[in-house]
Short mmCIF file of C-alpha atoms in Angstrom, two decimals:
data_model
loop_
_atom_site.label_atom_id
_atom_site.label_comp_id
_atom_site.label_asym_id
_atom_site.label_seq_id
_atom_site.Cartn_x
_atom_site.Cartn_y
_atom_site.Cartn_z
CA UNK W 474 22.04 6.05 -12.11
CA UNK W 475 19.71 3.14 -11.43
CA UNK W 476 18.17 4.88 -8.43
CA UNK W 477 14.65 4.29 -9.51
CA UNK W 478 15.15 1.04 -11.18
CA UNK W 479 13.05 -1.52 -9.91
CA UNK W 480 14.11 -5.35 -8.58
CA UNK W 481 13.90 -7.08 -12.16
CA UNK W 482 15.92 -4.77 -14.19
CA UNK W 483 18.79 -4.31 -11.86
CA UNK W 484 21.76 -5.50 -13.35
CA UNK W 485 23.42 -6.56 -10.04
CA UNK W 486 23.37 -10.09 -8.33
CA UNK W 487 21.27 -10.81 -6.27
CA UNK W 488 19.41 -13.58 -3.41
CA UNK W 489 15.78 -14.18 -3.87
CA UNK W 490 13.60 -14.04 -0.94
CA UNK W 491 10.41 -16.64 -0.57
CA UNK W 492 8.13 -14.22 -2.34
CA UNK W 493 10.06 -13.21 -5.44
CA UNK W 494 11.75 -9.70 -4.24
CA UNK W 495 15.61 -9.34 -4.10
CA UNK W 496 18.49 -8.04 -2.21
CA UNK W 497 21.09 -6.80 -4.49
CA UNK W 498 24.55 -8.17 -3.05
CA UNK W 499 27.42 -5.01 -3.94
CA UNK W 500 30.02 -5.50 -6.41
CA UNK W 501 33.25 -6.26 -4.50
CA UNK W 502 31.73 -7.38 -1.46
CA UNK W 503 34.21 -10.62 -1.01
CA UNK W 504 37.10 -8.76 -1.53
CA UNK W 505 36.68 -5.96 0.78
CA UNK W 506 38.53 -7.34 3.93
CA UNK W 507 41.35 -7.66 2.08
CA UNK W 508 41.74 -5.07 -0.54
CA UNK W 509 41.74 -1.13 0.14
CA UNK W 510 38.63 0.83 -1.19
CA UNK W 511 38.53 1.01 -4.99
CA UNK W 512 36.39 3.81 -6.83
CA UNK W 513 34.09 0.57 -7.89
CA UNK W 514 33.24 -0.05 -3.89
CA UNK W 515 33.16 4.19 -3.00
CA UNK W 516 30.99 4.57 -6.16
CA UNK W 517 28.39 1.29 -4.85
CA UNK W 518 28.68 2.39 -1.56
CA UNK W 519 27.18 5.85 -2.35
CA UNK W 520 24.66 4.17 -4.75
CA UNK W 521 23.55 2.49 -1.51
CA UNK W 522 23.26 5.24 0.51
CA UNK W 523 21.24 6.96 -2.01
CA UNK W 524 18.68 4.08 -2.17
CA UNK W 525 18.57 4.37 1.27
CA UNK W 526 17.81 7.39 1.79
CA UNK W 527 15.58 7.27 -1.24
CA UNK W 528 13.42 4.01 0.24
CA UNK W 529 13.34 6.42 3.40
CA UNK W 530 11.98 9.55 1.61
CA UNK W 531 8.98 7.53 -0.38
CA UNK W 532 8.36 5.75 3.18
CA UNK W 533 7.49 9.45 4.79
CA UNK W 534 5.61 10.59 1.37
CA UNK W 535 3.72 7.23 2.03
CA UNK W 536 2.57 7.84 5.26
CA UNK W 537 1.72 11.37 4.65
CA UNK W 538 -0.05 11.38 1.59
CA UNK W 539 -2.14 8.15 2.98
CA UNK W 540 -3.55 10.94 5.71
CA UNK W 541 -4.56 13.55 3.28
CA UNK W 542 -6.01 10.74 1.11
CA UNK W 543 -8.01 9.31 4.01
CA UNK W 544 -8.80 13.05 5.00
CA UNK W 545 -10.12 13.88 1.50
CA UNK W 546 -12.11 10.72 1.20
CA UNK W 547 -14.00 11.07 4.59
CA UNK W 548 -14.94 14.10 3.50
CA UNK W 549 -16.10 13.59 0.59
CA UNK W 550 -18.41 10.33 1.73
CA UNK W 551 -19.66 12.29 4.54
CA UNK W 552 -20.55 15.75 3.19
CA UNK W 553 -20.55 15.62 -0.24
CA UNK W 554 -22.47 11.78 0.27
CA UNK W 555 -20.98 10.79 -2.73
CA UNK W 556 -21.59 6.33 -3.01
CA UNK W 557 -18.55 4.95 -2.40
CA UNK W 558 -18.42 2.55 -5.52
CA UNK W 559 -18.80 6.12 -7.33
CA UNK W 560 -15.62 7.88 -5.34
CA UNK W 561 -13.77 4.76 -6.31
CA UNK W 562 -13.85 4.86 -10.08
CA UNK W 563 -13.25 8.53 -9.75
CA UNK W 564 -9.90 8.00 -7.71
CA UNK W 565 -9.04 5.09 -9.91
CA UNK W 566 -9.64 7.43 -13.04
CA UNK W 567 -8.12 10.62 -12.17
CA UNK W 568 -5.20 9.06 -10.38
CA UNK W 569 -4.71 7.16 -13.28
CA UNK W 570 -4.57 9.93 -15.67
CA UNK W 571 -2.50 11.93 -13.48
CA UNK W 572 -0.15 9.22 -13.30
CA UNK W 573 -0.26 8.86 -17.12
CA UNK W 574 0.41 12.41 -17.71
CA UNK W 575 3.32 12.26 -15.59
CA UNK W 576 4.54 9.25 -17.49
CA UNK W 577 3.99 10.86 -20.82
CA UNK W 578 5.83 14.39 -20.05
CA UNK W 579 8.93 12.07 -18.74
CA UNK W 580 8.95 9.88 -22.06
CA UNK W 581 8.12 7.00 -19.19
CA UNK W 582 5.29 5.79 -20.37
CA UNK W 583 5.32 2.27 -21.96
CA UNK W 584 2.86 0.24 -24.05
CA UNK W 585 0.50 -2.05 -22.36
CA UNK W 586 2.57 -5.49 -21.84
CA UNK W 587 0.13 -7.37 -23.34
CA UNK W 588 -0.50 -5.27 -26.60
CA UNK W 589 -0.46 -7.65 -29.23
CA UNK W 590 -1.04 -11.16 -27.21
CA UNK W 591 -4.51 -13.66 -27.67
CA UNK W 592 -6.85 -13.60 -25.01
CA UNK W 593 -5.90 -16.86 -23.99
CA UNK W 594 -2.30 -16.31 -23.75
CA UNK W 595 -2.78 -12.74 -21.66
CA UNK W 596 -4.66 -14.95 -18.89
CA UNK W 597 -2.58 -17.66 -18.73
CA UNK W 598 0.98 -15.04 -18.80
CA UNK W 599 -0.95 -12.46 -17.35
CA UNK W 600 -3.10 -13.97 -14.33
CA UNK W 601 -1.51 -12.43 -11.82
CA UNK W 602 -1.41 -8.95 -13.01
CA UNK W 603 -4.89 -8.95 -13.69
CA UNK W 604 -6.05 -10.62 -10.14
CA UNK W 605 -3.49 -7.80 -8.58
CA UNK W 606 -5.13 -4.87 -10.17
CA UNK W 607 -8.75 -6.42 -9.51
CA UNK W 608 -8.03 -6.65 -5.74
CA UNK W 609 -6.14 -3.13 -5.69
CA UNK W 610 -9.49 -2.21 -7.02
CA UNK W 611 -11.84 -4.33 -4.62
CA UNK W 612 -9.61 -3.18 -1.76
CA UNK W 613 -10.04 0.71 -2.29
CA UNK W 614 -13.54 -0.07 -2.83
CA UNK W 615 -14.40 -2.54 0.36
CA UNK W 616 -12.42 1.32 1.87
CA UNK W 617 -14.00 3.60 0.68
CA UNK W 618 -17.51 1.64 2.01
CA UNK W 619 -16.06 1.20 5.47
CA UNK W 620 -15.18 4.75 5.82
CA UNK W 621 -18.71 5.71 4.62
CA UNK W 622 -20.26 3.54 7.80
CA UNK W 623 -17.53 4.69 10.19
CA UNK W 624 -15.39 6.92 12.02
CA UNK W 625 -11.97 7.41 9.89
CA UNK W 626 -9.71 6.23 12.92
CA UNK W 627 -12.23 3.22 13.85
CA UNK W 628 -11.92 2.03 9.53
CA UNK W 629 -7.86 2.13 10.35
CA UNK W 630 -7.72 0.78 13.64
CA UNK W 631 -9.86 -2.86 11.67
CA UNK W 632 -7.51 -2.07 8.73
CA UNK W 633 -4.59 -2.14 10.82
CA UNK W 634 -5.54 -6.05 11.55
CA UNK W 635 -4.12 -6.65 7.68
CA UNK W 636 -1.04 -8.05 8.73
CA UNK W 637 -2.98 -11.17 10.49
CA UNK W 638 -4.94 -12.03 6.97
CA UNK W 639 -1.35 -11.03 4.59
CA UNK W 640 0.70 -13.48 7.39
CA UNK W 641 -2.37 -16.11 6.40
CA UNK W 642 -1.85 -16.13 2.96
CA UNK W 643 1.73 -15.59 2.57
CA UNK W 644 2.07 -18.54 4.46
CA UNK W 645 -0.61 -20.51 2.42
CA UNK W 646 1.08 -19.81 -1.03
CA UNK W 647 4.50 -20.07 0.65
CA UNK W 648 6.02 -17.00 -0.33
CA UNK W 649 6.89 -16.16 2.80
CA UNK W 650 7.69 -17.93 6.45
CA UNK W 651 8.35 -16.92 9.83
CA UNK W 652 10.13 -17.85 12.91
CA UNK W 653 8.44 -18.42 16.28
CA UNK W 654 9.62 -15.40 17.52
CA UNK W 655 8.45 -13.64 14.57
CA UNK W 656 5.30 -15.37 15.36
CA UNK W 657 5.18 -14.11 18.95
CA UNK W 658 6.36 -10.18 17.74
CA UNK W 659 3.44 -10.44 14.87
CA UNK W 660 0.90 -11.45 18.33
CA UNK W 661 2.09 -8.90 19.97
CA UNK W 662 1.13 -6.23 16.97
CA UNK W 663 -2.43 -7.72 16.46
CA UNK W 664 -2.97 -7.45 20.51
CA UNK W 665 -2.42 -4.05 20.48
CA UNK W 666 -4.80 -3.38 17.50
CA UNK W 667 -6.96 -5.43 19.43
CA UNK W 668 -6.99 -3.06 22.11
CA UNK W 669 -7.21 0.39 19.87
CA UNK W 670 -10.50 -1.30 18.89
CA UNK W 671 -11.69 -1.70 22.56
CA UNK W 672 -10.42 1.48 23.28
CA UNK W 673 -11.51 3.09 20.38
CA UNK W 674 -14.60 5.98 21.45
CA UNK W 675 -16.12 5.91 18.06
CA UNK W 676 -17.90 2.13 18.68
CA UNK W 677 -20.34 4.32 20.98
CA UNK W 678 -20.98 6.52 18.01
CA UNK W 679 -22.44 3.25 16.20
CA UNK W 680 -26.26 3.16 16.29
CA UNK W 681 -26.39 -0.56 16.58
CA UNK W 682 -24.89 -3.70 16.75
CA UNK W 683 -25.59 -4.86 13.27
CA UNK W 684 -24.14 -1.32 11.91
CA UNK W 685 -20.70 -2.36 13.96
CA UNK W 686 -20.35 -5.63 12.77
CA UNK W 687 -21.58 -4.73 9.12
CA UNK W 688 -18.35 -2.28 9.25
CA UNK W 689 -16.35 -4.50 10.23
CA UNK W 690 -17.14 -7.02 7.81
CA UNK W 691 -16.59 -4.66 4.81
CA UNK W 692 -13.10 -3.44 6.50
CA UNK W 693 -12.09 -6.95 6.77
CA UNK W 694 -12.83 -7.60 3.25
CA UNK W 695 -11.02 -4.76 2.53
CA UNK W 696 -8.15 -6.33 4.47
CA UNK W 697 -8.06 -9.74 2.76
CA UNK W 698 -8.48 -7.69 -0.95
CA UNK W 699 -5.24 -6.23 0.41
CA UNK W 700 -3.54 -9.47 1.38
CA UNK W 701 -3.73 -11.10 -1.84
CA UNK W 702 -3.20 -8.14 -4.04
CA UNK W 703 -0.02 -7.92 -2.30
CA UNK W 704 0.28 -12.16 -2.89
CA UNK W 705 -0.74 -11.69 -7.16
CA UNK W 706 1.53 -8.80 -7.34
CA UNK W 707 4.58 -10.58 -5.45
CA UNK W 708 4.24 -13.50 -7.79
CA UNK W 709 3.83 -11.17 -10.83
CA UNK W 710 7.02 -9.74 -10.34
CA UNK W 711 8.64 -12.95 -9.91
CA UNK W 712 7.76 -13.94 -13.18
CA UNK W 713 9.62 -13.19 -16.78
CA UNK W 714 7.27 -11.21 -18.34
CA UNK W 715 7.50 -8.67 -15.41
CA UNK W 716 10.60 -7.39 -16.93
CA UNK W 717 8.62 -5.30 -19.44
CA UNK W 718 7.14 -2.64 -17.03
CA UNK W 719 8.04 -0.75 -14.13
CA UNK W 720 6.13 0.40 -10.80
CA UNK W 721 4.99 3.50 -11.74
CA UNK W 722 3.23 1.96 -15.37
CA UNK W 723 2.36 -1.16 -12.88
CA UNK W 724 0.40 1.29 -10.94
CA UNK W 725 -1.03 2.98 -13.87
CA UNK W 726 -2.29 -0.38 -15.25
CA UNK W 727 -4.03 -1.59 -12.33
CA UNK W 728 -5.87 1.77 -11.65
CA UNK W 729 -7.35 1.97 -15.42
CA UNK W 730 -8.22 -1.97 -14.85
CA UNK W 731 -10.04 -0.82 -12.13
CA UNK W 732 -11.76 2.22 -13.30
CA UNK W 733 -12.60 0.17 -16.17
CA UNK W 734 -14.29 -2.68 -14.71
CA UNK W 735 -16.18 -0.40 -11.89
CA UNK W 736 -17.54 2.40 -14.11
CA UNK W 737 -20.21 0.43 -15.75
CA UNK W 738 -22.11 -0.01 -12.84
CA UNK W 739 -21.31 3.09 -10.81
CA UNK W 740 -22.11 5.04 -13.85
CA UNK W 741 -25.91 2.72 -14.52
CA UNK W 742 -26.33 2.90 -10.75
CA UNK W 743 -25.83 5.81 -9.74
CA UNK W 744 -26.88 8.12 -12.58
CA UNK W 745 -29.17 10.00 -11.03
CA UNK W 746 -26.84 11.33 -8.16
CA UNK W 747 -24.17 12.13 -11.26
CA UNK W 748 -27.38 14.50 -13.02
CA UNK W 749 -28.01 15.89 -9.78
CA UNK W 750 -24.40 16.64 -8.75
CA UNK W 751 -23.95 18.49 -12.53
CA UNK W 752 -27.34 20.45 -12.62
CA UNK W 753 -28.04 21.26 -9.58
CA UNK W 754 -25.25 22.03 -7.88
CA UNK W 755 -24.37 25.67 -7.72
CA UNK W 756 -20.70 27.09 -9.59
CA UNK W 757 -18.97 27.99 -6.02
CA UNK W 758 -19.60 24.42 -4.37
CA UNK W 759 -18.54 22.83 -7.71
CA UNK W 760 -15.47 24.41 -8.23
CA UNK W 761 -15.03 23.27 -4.34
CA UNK W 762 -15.94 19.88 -5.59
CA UNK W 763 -13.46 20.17 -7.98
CA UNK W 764 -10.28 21.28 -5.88
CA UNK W 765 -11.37 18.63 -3.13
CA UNK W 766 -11.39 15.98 -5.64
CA UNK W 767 -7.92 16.87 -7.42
CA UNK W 768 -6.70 16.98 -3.92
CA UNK W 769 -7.75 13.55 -2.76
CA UNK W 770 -6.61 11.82 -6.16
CA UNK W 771 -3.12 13.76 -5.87
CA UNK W 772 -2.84 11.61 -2.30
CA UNK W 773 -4.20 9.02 -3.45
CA UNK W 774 -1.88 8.42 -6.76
CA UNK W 775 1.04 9.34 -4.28
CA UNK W 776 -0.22 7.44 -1.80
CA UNK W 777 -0.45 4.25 -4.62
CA UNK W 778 2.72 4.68 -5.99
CA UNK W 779 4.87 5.00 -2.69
CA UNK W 780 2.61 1.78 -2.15
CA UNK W 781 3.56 -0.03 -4.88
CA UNK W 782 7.35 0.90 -4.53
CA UNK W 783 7.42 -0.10 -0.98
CA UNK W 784 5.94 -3.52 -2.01
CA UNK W 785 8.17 -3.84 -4.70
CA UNK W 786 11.58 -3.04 -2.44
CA UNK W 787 10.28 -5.46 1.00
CA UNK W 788 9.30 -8.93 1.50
CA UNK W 789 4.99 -9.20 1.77
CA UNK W 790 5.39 -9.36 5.50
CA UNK W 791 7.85 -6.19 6.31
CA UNK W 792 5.49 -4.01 4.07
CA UNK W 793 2.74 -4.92 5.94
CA UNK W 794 4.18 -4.50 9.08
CA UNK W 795 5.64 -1.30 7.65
CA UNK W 796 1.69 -0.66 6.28
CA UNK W 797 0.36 -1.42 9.75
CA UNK W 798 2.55 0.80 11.37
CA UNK W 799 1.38 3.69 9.02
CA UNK W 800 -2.23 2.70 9.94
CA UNK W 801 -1.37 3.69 13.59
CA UNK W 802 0.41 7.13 12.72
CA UNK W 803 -3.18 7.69 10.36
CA UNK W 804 -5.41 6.72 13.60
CA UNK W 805 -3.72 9.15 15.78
CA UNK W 806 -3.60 11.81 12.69
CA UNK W 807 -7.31 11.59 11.96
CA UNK W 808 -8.09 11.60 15.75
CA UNK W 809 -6.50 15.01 16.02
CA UNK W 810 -7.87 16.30 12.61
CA UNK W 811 -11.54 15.14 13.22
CA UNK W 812 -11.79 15.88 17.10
CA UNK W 813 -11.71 12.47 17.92
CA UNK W 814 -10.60 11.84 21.82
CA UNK W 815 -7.94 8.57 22.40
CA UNK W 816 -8.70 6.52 25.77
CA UNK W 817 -5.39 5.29 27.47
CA UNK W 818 -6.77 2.07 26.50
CA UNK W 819 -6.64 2.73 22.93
CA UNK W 820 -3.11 4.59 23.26
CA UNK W 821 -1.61 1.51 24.77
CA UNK W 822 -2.71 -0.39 21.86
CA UNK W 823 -1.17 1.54 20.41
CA UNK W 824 1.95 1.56 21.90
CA UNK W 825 1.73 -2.20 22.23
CA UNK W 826 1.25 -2.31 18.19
CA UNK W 827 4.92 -0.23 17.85
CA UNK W 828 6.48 -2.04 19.85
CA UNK W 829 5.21 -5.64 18.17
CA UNK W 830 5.99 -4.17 14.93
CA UNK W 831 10.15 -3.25 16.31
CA UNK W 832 10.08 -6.56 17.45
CA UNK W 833 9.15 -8.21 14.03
CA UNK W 834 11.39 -6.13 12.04
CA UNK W 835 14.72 -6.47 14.23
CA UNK W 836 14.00 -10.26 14.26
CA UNK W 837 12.91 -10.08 10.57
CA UNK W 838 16.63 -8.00 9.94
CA UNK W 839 18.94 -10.18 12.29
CA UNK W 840 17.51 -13.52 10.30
CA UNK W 841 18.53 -11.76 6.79
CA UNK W 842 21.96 -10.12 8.62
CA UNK W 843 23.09 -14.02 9.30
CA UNK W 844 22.29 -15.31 5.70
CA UNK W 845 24.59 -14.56 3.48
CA UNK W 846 22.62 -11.68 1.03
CA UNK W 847 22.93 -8.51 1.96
CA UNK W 848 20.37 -6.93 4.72
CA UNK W 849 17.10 -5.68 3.87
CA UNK W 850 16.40 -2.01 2.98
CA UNK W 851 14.58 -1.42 6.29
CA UNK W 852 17.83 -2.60 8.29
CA UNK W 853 20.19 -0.55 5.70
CA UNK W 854 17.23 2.48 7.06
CA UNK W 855 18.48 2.03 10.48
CA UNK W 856 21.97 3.39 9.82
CA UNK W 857 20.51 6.87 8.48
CA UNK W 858 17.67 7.14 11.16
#
């Protein structure tokens, strides 16, 4: 009961953090120290403990699914040379109608939340759940065009940098804040990307200097798309007219935004490689085509929806510690999967990355443990792991 319900439709208390999420505070809390367990408290307890380990599951599925999606996607750029703006409206399209499916067989699915509203009234309600699902889109995209110019692990290692540009404008919009020791945890994460990048073998593999800094251009793009997608989406769900859909139909919306908005020109710019991949293509490598391609939008609706949860459940700067952590476990993945040799400069990076990211999120914890909400999911993690 209530397991999968999201932050707006809980019907516990609750603190708000800067950026609009909320820690539920447990029914009975005050009266614990002086009252012996009732089957209220037993029965919230082991609620807790099941969101827990819940939040804990979707984290692994997260950073699992994320490899096979990056996995898939490399693949498909590099031997199947399919345009990136192309692979992106067909992720955004099948995942979506996977995800819609899925919806529709659980009776989940619910009508767009801005059915029967004027124009006028959807942008000014609806602002930030359009600019979310435009920069979901623009992010995948800005991706999908990085991994297309580079090594897999080299894309990650610059993507892994996200936390820098999400700190920027969670601070700008003041939906977040952090401490000086937060401040000196979150240096200590970037210094170690810093030196995966240095370290990082693939930067000889890069004809010329131009290529190198043209890649990392589009990944940083890709990196600020992410930072204020994560921003819009925050102060979505801090609105009222959140309440009327969930993260799963969230998702759903913001892929068939995308897919919408990116098909007209994928489809008039690229038509010829869409004729060509139809006609001439013989039955074997199509139906290999096929699988491939239900593969990579399988991870990559998992990989979305585990995102969006995440997001949903943690402040803007725990996910993307949390997200740049996952980076680091994909660089080291896709170094073993694609051959890829790690220099002991990149693996203290590295290791210099984890151990910025521990520091952040115990300092992150102990400043929630002394307010007086309850601690955040990722410190209620450390008690089962």
């Amino acid at each position: 009961m209530g397991m999968f319900r999201s932050r707006s439709d809980s019907p516990q208390a609750g603190t708000t953090e800067p950026d609009g999420s909320a820690w539920p505070l447990l029914v009975g809390t005050p009266a614990r120290e002086h009252s012996s367990p009732t089957i209220d408290t037993i029965s919230s307890s082991s609620s807790d403990r099941r969101e827990r380990v819940l939040l804990l599951l979707i984290i692994a599925v997260w950073y699992f699914v994320g490899v096979g999606a990056i996995v898939t996607t490399k693949i498909l750029l590099t031997d199947w040379h399919v345009p990136p703006l192309l692979l992106t409206v067909q992720q955004l399209t099948c995942a979506s109608t996977i995800l819609r499916l899925v919806l529709t067989m659980n009776d989940c699915l619910v009508p767009s939340p801005f059915a029967e509203k004027s124009l006028s009234t959807i942008w000014q309600e609806y602002a930030d759940f359009w600019l979310a699902g435009m920069f979901n889109s623009l992010d995948f995209l800005s991706s999908n065009t990085g991994f297309s110019h580079a090594a897999a692990s080299y894309v990650e290692t610059i993507k892994s940098t996200d936390p820098l540009f999400t700190t920027a404008v969670a601070l700008a919009w003041k939906i977040d804040h952090v401490t000086s020791l937060e401040a000196v945890a979150l240096t200590f994460l970037m210094g170690g990307i810093v030196l995966s990048t240095w370290g990082n073998p693939t930067l000889e593999t890069l004809p010329t200097q131009s290529q190198l800094v043209c890649g990392s251009l589009i990944v940083t793009i890709a990196n600020l798309c992410f930072a204020f997608r994560c921003m819009f989406q925050k102060r979505y769900r801090a609105s009222s007219v959140a309440l009327q859909i969930d993260d799963a139909n969230l998702l759903c919306r913001f892929q068939q935004m995308g897919a919408a908005v990116l098909s007209v020109p994928a489809l008039i710019g690229y038509a010829p490689f869409i004729w060509r991949l139809l006609w001439t293509t013989s039955h074997i490598d199509c139906l290999y085509y096929i699988r491939l391609s239900l593969i990579n939008s399988i991870c990559y609706v998992s990989y979305n929806w585990a995102s969006t949860y995440c997001l949903s459940k943690l402040s803007v700067l725990q996910y993307s510690s949390l997200g740049c952590l996952r980076r680091l476990f994909a660089i080291a993945a896709t170094c073993i999967f694609f051959g890829v040799p790690m220099t002991w400069i990149g693996a203290l990076g590295l290791l210099t990355s984890v151990l910025g990211f521990l520091a952040f999120t115990y300092l992150r914890n102990e400043r929630r443990y002394c307010a007086p909400a309850e601690p955040s999911p990722l410190k209620q993690l450390s008690s089962i792991v």
